[in-house]
Amino acid sequence: LNVVSPDDVTITCVTPPNPVAGPVDVKVTNFNGEGTFTDGFTYLPNPVPSSIDPTEGTVSGGTHVDIYGTDFSGGGAVTVLFGGVPATNVTVHDDTHLSCDTPRGNAIGPTTVTVQHSYGEGTVPGGFEYLPPRFWWEETLGTFLSSATGWSSYQLVTHPFPFPFYGSTYST
């Protein structure tokens, strides 16, 4: 522990992590002996995310998700991370439910979702999967008769992503 004692009656330190929320004894030892303050410090619970809905969205971000679990409120401001990138529009509805919009993903595939507040953090490894973007491409197919008459017939074709893209040609 990094302990600082600026005077004879004050001790400042950073608490070590504790796996269980609740009260703990504080023991102080110096050259004069030791003393114990029973239940002198209370560890507060980390947020515990357990489920995410939906569990997938495009890598371009912007998917609105609901996250369920425990201990979301009471720890101050809440941050949600998807693969280490902060989500936007985080709203804590109550102690067991929050919502947010996914950020742009780092890569296609599963990513860890982390909920943080001042008491700690909780994670869902692989809790959200980034999918390829969903683009639509339309092309006009037709027969070109002459520069004077233009297209004689055409057909509009829609292709979902991914598709093989070989280039495009435009005619006026």
mmCIF file with all atom_site columns, C-alpha atoms in Angstrom:
data_model
loop_
_atom_site.group_PDB
_atom_site.id
_atom_site.type_symbol
_atom_site.label_atom_id
_atom_site.label_alt_id
_atom_site.label_comp_id
_atom_site.label_asym_id
_atom_site.label_entity_id
_atom_site.label_seq_id
_atom_site.pdbx_PDB_ins_code
_atom_site.Cartn_x
_atom_site.Cartn_y
_atom_site.Cartn_z
_atom_site.occupancy
_atom_site.B_iso_or_equiv
_atom_site.pdbx_formal_charge
_atom_site.auth_seq_id
_atom_site.auth_comp_id
_atom_site.auth_asym_id
_atom_site.auth_atom_id
_atom_site.pdbx_PDB_model_num
ATOM 1   C CA . LEU A 1 1   ? 0.000   0.000   0.000   1.00 0.00 ? 1   LEU A CA 1
ATOM 2   C CA . ASN A 1 2   ? 1.029   3.553   -0.629  1.00 0.00 ? 2   ASN A CA 1
ATOM 3   C CA . VAL A 1 3   ? 0.405   5.103   2.801   1.00 0.00 ? 3   VAL A CA 1
ATOM 4   C CA . VAL A 1 4   ? 0.815   8.785   3.595   1.00 0.00 ? 4   VAL A CA 1
ATOM 5   C CA . SER A 1 5   ? 0.577   10.165  7.123   1.00 0.00 ? 5   SER A CA 1
ATOM 6   C CA . PRO A 1 6   ? 0.770   13.964  6.968   1.00 0.00 ? 6   PRO A CA 1
ATOM 7   C CA . ASP A 1 7   ? 0.291   14.323  10.743  1.00 0.00 ? 7   ASP A CA 1
ATOM 8   C CA . ASP A 1 8   ? -0.219  12.300  13.944  1.00 0.00 ? 8   ASP A CA 1
ATOM 9   C CA . VAL A 1 9   ? -3.984  11.781  13.411  1.00 0.00 ? 9   VAL A CA 1
ATOM 10  C CA . THR A 1 10  ? -4.393  11.277  9.628   1.00 0.00 ? 10  THR A CA 1
ATOM 11  C CA . ILE A 1 11  ? -3.574  8.352   7.362   1.00 0.00 ? 11  ILE A CA 1
ATOM 12  C CA . THR A 1 12  ? -4.232  8.379   3.619   1.00 0.00 ? 12  THR A CA 1
ATOM 13  C CA . CYS A 1 13  ? -3.894  5.304   1.421   1.00 0.00 ? 13  CYS A CA 1
ATOM 14  C CA . VAL A 1 14  ? -5.234  3.589   -1.679  1.00 0.00 ? 14  VAL A CA 1
ATOM 15  C CA . THR A 1 15  ? -7.308  0.549   -0.828  1.00 0.00 ? 15  THR A CA 1
ATOM 16  C CA . PRO A 1 16  ? -6.382  -2.779  -2.384  1.00 0.00 ? 16  PRO A CA 1
ATOM 17  C CA . PRO A 1 17  ? -8.982  -4.541  -4.523  1.00 0.00 ? 17  PRO A CA 1
ATOM 18  C CA . ASN A 1 18  ? -11.464 -6.731  -2.705  1.00 0.00 ? 18  ASN A CA 1
ATOM 19  C CA . PRO A 1 19  ? -13.398 -9.464  -4.537  1.00 0.00 ? 19  PRO A CA 1
ATOM 20  C CA . VAL A 1 20  ? -16.481 -9.090  -2.326  1.00 0.00 ? 20  VAL A CA 1
ATOM 21  C CA . ALA A 1 21  ? -18.500 -5.963  -1.591  1.00 0.00 ? 21  ALA A CA 1
ATOM 22  C CA . GLY A 1 22  ? -19.136 -5.175  2.065   1.00 0.00 ? 22  GLY A CA 1
ATOM 23  C CA . PRO A 1 23  ? -17.464 -3.945  5.260   1.00 0.00 ? 23  PRO A CA 1
ATOM 24  C CA . VAL A 1 24  ? -13.888 -4.849  6.165   1.00 0.00 ? 24  VAL A CA 1
ATOM 25  C CA . ASP A 1 25  ? -11.692 -4.185  9.188   1.00 0.00 ? 25  ASP A CA 1
ATOM 26  C CA . VAL A 1 26  ? -8.975  -1.543  8.926   1.00 0.00 ? 26  VAL A CA 1
ATOM 27  C CA . LYS A 1 27  ? -5.761  -2.480  10.724  1.00 0.00 ? 27  LYS A CA 1
ATOM 28  C CA . VAL A 1 28  ? -3.063  0.115   11.418  1.00 0.00 ? 28  VAL A CA 1
ATOM 29  C CA . THR A 1 29  ? 0.397   -0.906  12.577  1.00 0.00 ? 29  THR A CA 1
ATOM 30  C CA . ASN A 1 30  ? 3.284   1.367   13.554  1.00 0.00 ? 30  ASN A CA 1
ATOM 31  C CA . PHE A 1 31  ? 6.309   1.231   15.864  1.00 0.00 ? 31  PHE A CA 1
ATOM 32  C CA . ASN A 1 32  ? 4.008   1.728   18.923  1.00 0.00 ? 32  ASN A CA 1
ATOM 33  C CA . GLY A 1 33  ? 1.831   -1.309  18.130  1.00 0.00 ? 33  GLY A CA 1
ATOM 34  C CA . GLU A 1 34  ? -1.360  -1.891  16.181  1.00 0.00 ? 34  GLU A CA 1
ATOM 35  C CA . GLY A 1 35  ? -5.037  -1.059  16.277  1.00 0.00 ? 35  GLY A CA 1
ATOM 36  C CA . THR A 1 36  ? -8.088  -2.341  14.423  1.00 0.00 ? 36  THR A CA 1
ATOM 37  C CA . PHE A 1 37  ? -11.157 -0.367  13.360  1.00 0.00 ? 37  PHE A CA 1
ATOM 38  C CA . THR A 1 38  ? -13.838 -3.052  13.002  1.00 0.00 ? 38  THR A CA 1
ATOM 39  C CA . ASP A 1 39  ? -15.889 -2.605  9.801   1.00 0.00 ? 39  ASP A CA 1
ATOM 40  C CA . GLY A 1 40  ? -13.926 0.608   9.253   1.00 0.00 ? 40  GLY A CA 1
ATOM 41  C CA . PHE A 1 41  ? -14.246 0.585   5.473   1.00 0.00 ? 41  PHE A CA 1
ATOM 42  C CA . THR A 1 42  ? -16.986 -0.633  3.124   1.00 0.00 ? 42  THR A CA 1
ATOM 43  C CA . TYR A 1 43  ? -16.254 -1.864  -0.379  1.00 0.00 ? 43  TYR A CA 1
ATOM 44  C CA . LEU A 1 44  ? -19.096 -1.034  -2.725  1.00 0.00 ? 44  LEU A CA 1
ATOM 45  C CA . PRO A 1 45  ? -20.103 -3.429  -5.515  1.00 0.00 ? 45  PRO A CA 1
ATOM 46  C CA . ASN A 1 46  ? -18.686 -3.317  -9.031  1.00 0.00 ? 46  ASN A CA 1
ATOM 47  C CA . PRO A 1 47  ? -21.214 -3.204  -11.857 1.00 0.00 ? 47  PRO A CA 1
ATOM 48  C CA . VAL A 1 48  ? -22.030 -6.707  -13.112 1.00 0.00 ? 48  VAL A CA 1
ATOM 49  C CA . PRO A 1 49  ? -23.298 -6.766  -16.715 1.00 0.00 ? 49  PRO A CA 1
ATOM 50  C CA . SER A 1 50  ? -24.840 -10.120 -17.614 1.00 0.00 ? 50  SER A CA 1
ATOM 51  C CA . SER A 1 51  ? -26.739 -9.763  -20.907 1.00 0.00 ? 51  SER A CA 1
ATOM 52  C CA . ILE A 1 52  ? -26.834 -7.487  -23.935 1.00 0.00 ? 52  ILE A CA 1
ATOM 53  C CA . ASP A 1 53  ? -29.692 -7.029  -26.411 1.00 0.00 ? 53  ASP A CA 1
ATOM 54  C CA . PRO A 1 54  ? -29.129 -7.109  -29.330 1.00 0.00 ? 54  PRO A CA 1
ATOM 55  C CA . THR A 1 55  ? -25.869 -9.021  -29.295 1.00 0.00 ? 55  THR A CA 1
ATOM 56  C CA . GLU A 1 56  ? -24.729 -7.885  -32.734 1.00 0.00 ? 56  GLU A CA 1
ATOM 57  C CA . GLY A 1 57  ? -24.601 -4.835  -34.967 1.00 0.00 ? 57  GLY A CA 1
ATOM 58  C CA . THR A 1 58  ? -22.581 -3.315  -37.762 1.00 0.00 ? 58  THR A CA 1
ATOM 59  C CA . VAL A 1 59  ? -18.957 -2.316  -37.336 1.00 0.00 ? 59  VAL A CA 1
ATOM 60  C CA . SER A 1 60  ? -19.941 1.214   -38.373 1.00 0.00 ? 60  SER A CA 1
ATOM 61  C CA . GLY A 1 61  ? -21.528 1.643   -34.902 1.00 0.00 ? 61  GLY A CA 1
ATOM 62  C CA . GLY A 1 62  ? -24.767 3.298   -33.870 1.00 0.00 ? 62  GLY A CA 1
ATOM 63  C CA . THR A 1 63  ? -26.613 0.137   -32.771 1.00 0.00 ? 63  THR A CA 1
ATOM 64  C CA . HIS A 1 64  ? -28.841 0.934   -29.785 1.00 0.00 ? 64  HIS A CA 1
ATOM 65  C CA . VAL A 1 65  ? -28.333 -1.759  -27.124 1.00 0.00 ? 65  VAL A CA 1
ATOM 66  C CA . ASP A 1 66  ? -29.831 -2.559  -23.736 1.00 0.00 ? 66  ASP A CA 1
ATOM 67  C CA . ILE A 1 67  ? -27.510 -3.991  -21.097 1.00 0.00 ? 67  ILE A CA 1
ATOM 68  C CA . TYR A 1 68  ? -28.893 -5.874  -18.095 1.00 0.00 ? 68  TYR A CA 1
ATOM 69  C CA . GLY A 1 69  ? -27.144 -6.870  -14.873 1.00 0.00 ? 69  GLY A CA 1
ATOM 70  C CA . THR A 1 70  ? -26.724 -5.512  -11.348 1.00 0.00 ? 70  THR A CA 1
ATOM 71  C CA . ASP A 1 71  ? -25.196 -2.576  -9.496  1.00 0.00 ? 71  ASP A CA 1
ATOM 72  C CA . PHE A 1 72  ? -25.291 -0.059  -12.370 1.00 0.00 ? 72  PHE A CA 1
ATOM 73  C CA . SER A 1 73  ? -26.465 2.880   -10.263 1.00 0.00 ? 73  SER A CA 1
ATOM 74  C CA . GLY A 1 74  ? -24.939 4.358   -7.137  1.00 0.00 ? 74  GLY A CA 1
ATOM 75  C CA . GLY A 1 75  ? -21.388 4.440   -8.472  1.00 0.00 ? 75  GLY A CA 1
ATOM 76  C CA . GLY A 1 76  ? -21.483 7.833   -10.127 1.00 0.00 ? 76  GLY A CA 1
ATOM 77  C CA . ALA A 1 77  ? -21.087 8.353   -13.852 1.00 0.00 ? 77  ALA A CA 1
ATOM 78  C CA . VAL A 1 78  ? -21.285 5.157   -15.915 1.00 0.00 ? 78  VAL A CA 1
ATOM 79  C CA . THR A 1 79  ? -19.094 4.479   -18.943 1.00 0.00 ? 79  THR A CA 1
ATOM 80  C CA . VAL A 1 80  ? -19.697 1.608   -21.374 1.00 0.00 ? 80  VAL A CA 1
ATOM 81  C CA . LEU A 1 81  ? -16.847 0.375   -23.565 1.00 0.00 ? 81  LEU A CA 1
ATOM 82  C CA . PHE A 1 82  ? -17.016 -1.872  -26.626 1.00 0.00 ? 82  PHE A CA 1
ATOM 83  C CA . GLY A 1 83  ? -13.545 -3.260  -27.196 1.00 0.00 ? 83  GLY A CA 1
ATOM 84  C CA . GLY A 1 84  ? -12.127 -0.340  -25.215 1.00 0.00 ? 84  GLY A CA 1
ATOM 85  C CA . VAL A 1 85  ? -13.994 2.319   -27.234 1.00 0.00 ? 85  VAL A CA 1
ATOM 86  C CA . PRO A 1 86  ? -16.579 4.424   -25.321 1.00 0.00 ? 86  PRO A CA 1
ATOM 87  C CA . ALA A 1 87  ? -20.249 4.079   -26.257 1.00 0.00 ? 87  ALA A CA 1
ATOM 88  C CA . THR A 1 88  ? -22.435 7.157   -26.723 1.00 0.00 ? 88  THR A CA 1
ATOM 89  C CA . ASN A 1 89  ? -25.787 8.155   -25.236 1.00 0.00 ? 89  ASN A CA 1
ATOM 90  C CA . VAL A 1 90  ? -25.327 6.017   -22.098 1.00 0.00 ? 90  VAL A CA 1
ATOM 91  C CA . THR A 1 91  ? -28.490 6.093   -19.976 1.00 0.00 ? 91  THR A CA 1
ATOM 92  C CA . VAL A 1 92  ? -28.835 4.269   -16.638 1.00 0.00 ? 92  VAL A CA 1
ATOM 93  C CA . HIS A 1 93  ? -32.526 3.390   -16.319 1.00 0.00 ? 93  HIS A CA 1
ATOM 94  C CA . ASP A 1 94  ? -32.170 1.683   -12.927 1.00 0.00 ? 94  ASP A CA 1
ATOM 95  C CA . ASP A 1 95  ? -29.752 -0.515  -10.988 1.00 0.00 ? 95  ASP A CA 1
ATOM 96  C CA . THR A 1 96  ? -30.273 -3.457  -13.400 1.00 0.00 ? 96  THR A CA 1
ATOM 97  C CA . HIS A 1 97  ? -30.741 -1.799  -16.813 1.00 0.00 ? 97  HIS A CA 1
ATOM 98  C CA . LEU A 1 98  ? -28.834 0.681   -18.944 1.00 0.00 ? 98  LEU A CA 1
ATOM 99  C CA . SER A 1 99  ? -28.818 1.519   -22.640 1.00 0.00 ? 99  SER A CA 1
ATOM 100 C CA . CYS A 1 100 ? -26.337 3.060   -25.064 1.00 0.00 ? 100 CYS A CA 1
ATOM 101 C CA . ASP A 1 101 ? -25.337 3.326   -28.713 1.00 0.00 ? 101 ASP A CA 1
ATOM 102 C CA . THR A 1 102 ? -22.366 1.299   -29.903 1.00 0.00 ? 102 THR A CA 1
ATOM 103 C CA . PRO A 1 103 ? -19.262 3.119   -31.124 1.00 0.00 ? 103 PRO A CA 1
ATOM 104 C CA . ARG A 1 104 ? -17.565 2.361   -34.414 1.00 0.00 ? 104 ARG A CA 1
ATOM 105 C CA . GLY A 1 105 ? -15.890 -1.025  -33.986 1.00 0.00 ? 105 GLY A CA 1
ATOM 106 C CA . ASN A 1 106 ? -12.170 -1.721  -34.159 1.00 0.00 ? 106 ASN A CA 1
ATOM 107 C CA . ALA A 1 107 ? -12.707 -4.927  -36.143 1.00 0.00 ? 107 ALA A CA 1
ATOM 108 C CA . ILE A 1 108 ? -15.389 -7.321  -37.370 1.00 0.00 ? 108 ILE A CA 1
ATOM 109 C CA . GLY A 1 109 ? -16.078 -10.093 -34.839 1.00 0.00 ? 109 GLY A CA 1
ATOM 110 C CA . PRO A 1 110 ? -16.802 -10.513 -31.120 1.00 0.00 ? 110 PRO A CA 1
ATOM 111 C CA . THR A 1 111 ? -15.733 -7.804  -28.692 1.00 0.00 ? 111 THR A CA 1
ATOM 112 C CA . THR A 1 112 ? -15.714 -7.404  -24.916 1.00 0.00 ? 112 THR A CA 1
ATOM 113 C CA . VAL A 1 113 ? -18.327 -5.097  -23.372 1.00 0.00 ? 113 VAL A CA 1
ATOM 114 C CA . THR A 1 114 ? -17.239 -3.295  -20.193 1.00 0.00 ? 114 THR A CA 1
ATOM 115 C CA . VAL A 1 115 ? -19.405 -1.295  -17.772 1.00 0.00 ? 115 VAL A CA 1
ATOM 116 C CA . GLN A 1 116 ? -17.463 1.068   -15.493 1.00 0.00 ? 116 GLN A CA 1
ATOM 117 C CA . HIS A 1 117 ? -18.295 3.421   -12.640 1.00 0.00 ? 117 HIS A CA 1
ATOM 118 C CA . SER A 1 118 ? -16.356 4.828   -9.700  1.00 0.00 ? 118 SER A CA 1
ATOM 119 C CA . TYR A 1 119 ? -16.554 1.555   -7.701  1.00 0.00 ? 119 TYR A CA 1
ATOM 120 C CA . GLY A 1 120 ? -15.060 -0.616  -10.443 1.00 0.00 ? 120 GLY A CA 1
ATOM 121 C CA . GLU A 1 121 ? -15.959 -2.390  -13.636 1.00 0.00 ? 121 GLU A CA 1
ATOM 122 C CA . GLY A 1 122 ? -17.566 -5.549  -14.951 1.00 0.00 ? 122 GLY A CA 1
ATOM 123 C CA . THR A 1 123 ? -17.171 -7.199  -18.342 1.00 0.00 ? 123 THR A CA 1
ATOM 124 C CA . VAL A 1 124 ? -18.925 -9.534  -20.747 1.00 0.00 ? 124 VAL A CA 1
ATOM 125 C CA . PRO A 1 125 ? -16.135 -11.079 -22.859 1.00 0.00 ? 125 PRO A CA 1
ATOM 126 C CA . GLY A 1 126 ? -17.340 -11.418 -26.459 1.00 0.00 ? 126 GLY A CA 1
ATOM 127 C CA . GLY A 1 127 ? -20.678 -9.908  -25.398 1.00 0.00 ? 127 GLY A CA 1
ATOM 128 C CA . PHE A 1 128 ? -21.248 -8.052  -28.672 1.00 0.00 ? 128 PHE A CA 1
ATOM 129 C CA . GLU A 1 129 ? -20.353 -9.012  -32.220 1.00 0.00 ? 129 GLU A CA 1
ATOM 130 C CA . TYR A 1 130 ? -19.496 -6.465  -34.869 1.00 0.00 ? 130 TYR A CA 1
ATOM 131 C CA . LEU A 1 131 ? -20.756 -7.448  -38.318 1.00 0.00 ? 131 LEU A CA 1
ATOM 132 C CA . PRO A 1 132 ? -19.681 -6.136  -41.734 1.00 0.00 ? 132 PRO A CA 1
ATOM 133 C CA . PRO A 1 133 ? -21.499 -2.955  -42.796 1.00 0.00 ? 133 PRO A CA 1
ATOM 134 C CA . ARG A 1 134 ? -24.732 -3.464  -44.681 1.00 0.00 ? 134 ARG A CA 1
ATOM 135 C CA . PHE A 1 135 ? -24.462 -1.558  -47.936 1.00 0.00 ? 135 PHE A CA 1
ATOM 136 C CA . TRP A 1 136 ? -26.823 -1.695  -50.878 1.00 0.00 ? 136 TRP A CA 1
ATOM 137 C CA . TRP A 1 137 ? -25.674 -1.029  -54.396 1.00 0.00 ? 137 TRP A CA 1
ATOM 138 C CA . GLU A 1 138 ? -27.958 -0.402  -57.317 1.00 0.00 ? 138 GLU A CA 1
ATOM 139 C CA . GLU A 1 139 ? -27.004 -0.654  -60.936 1.00 0.00 ? 139 GLU A CA 1
ATOM 140 C CA . THR A 1 140 ? -28.851 -0.029  -64.132 1.00 0.00 ? 140 THR A CA 1
ATOM 141 C CA . LEU A 1 141 ? -28.442 -2.650  -66.834 1.00 0.00 ? 141 LEU A CA 1
ATOM 142 C CA . GLY A 1 142 ? -29.396 -1.860  -70.408 1.00 0.00 ? 142 GLY A CA 1
ATOM 143 C CA . THR A 1 143 ? -28.514 -1.846  -74.038 1.00 0.00 ? 143 THR A CA 1
ATOM 144 C CA . PHE A 1 144 ? -26.893 1.216   -75.498 1.00 0.00 ? 144 PHE A CA 1
ATOM 145 C CA . LEU A 1 145 ? -28.092 1.849   -79.075 1.00 0.00 ? 145 LEU A CA 1
ATOM 146 C CA . SER A 1 146 ? -26.401 5.093   -80.025 1.00 0.00 ? 146 SER A CA 1
ATOM 147 C CA . SER A 1 147 ? -25.257 8.356   -78.544 1.00 0.00 ? 147 SER A CA 1
ATOM 148 C CA . ALA A 1 148 ? -28.363 9.995   -79.983 1.00 0.00 ? 148 ALA A CA 1
ATOM 149 C CA . THR A 1 149 ? -30.942 7.637   -78.457 1.00 0.00 ? 149 THR A CA 1
ATOM 150 C CA . GLY A 1 150 ? -29.248 6.641   -75.183 1.00 0.00 ? 150 GLY A CA 1
ATOM 151 C CA . TRP A 1 151 ? -30.469 3.542   -73.346 1.00 0.00 ? 151 TRP A CA 1
ATOM 152 C CA . SER A 1 152 ? -33.169 1.603   -75.127 1.00 0.00 ? 152 SER A CA 1
ATOM 153 C CA . SER A 1 153 ? -34.112 -0.519  -72.119 1.00 0.00 ? 153 SER A CA 1
ATOM 154 C CA . TYR A 1 154 ? -32.960 -0.858  -68.549 1.00 0.00 ? 154 TYR A CA 1
ATOM 155 C CA . GLN A 1 155 ? -33.313 -2.991  -65.461 1.00 0.00 ? 155 GLN A CA 1
ATOM 156 C CA . LEU A 1 156 ? -32.656 -1.863  -61.874 1.00 0.00 ? 156 LEU A CA 1
ATOM 157 C CA . VAL A 1 157 ? -30.764 -4.493  -59.858 1.00 0.00 ? 157 VAL A CA 1
ATOM 158 C CA . THR A 1 158 ? -30.111 -4.266  -56.098 1.00 0.00 ? 158 THR A CA 1
ATOM 159 C CA . HIS A 1 159 ? -27.155 -6.110  -54.522 1.00 0.00 ? 159 HIS A CA 1
ATOM 160 C CA . PRO A 1 160 ? -26.640 -6.596  -50.766 1.00 0.00 ? 160 PRO A CA 1
ATOM 161 C CA . PHE A 1 161 ? -23.151 -6.232  -49.302 1.00 0.00 ? 161 PHE A CA 1
ATOM 162 C CA . PRO A 1 162 ? -20.764 -7.999  -49.606 1.00 0.00 ? 162 PRO A CA 1
ATOM 163 C CA . PHE A 1 163 ? -20.667 -8.174  -53.380 1.00 0.00 ? 163 PHE A CA 1
ATOM 164 C CA . PRO A 1 164 ? -17.907 -8.345  -55.924 1.00 0.00 ? 164 PRO A CA 1
ATOM 165 C CA . PHE A 1 165 ? -17.319 -4.816  -57.159 1.00 0.00 ? 165 PHE A CA 1
ATOM 166 C CA . TYR A 1 166 ? -15.564 -4.484  -60.472 1.00 0.00 ? 166 TYR A CA 1
ATOM 167 C CA . GLY A 1 167 ? -16.071 -0.772  -61.116 1.00 0.00 ? 167 GLY A CA 1
ATOM 168 C CA . SER A 1 168 ? -18.798 1.265   -62.679 1.00 0.00 ? 168 SER A CA 1
ATOM 169 C CA . THR A 1 169 ? -19.544 2.988   -65.938 1.00 0.00 ? 169 THR A CA 1
ATOM 170 C CA . TYR A 1 170 ? -21.927 5.879   -66.270 1.00 0.00 ? 170 TYR A CA 1
ATOM 171 C CA . SER A 1 171 ? -23.578 7.127   -69.439 1.00 0.00 ? 171 SER A CA 1
ATOM 172 C CA . THR A 1 172 ? -25.496 10.297  -70.070 1.00 0.00 ? 172 THR A CA 1
#
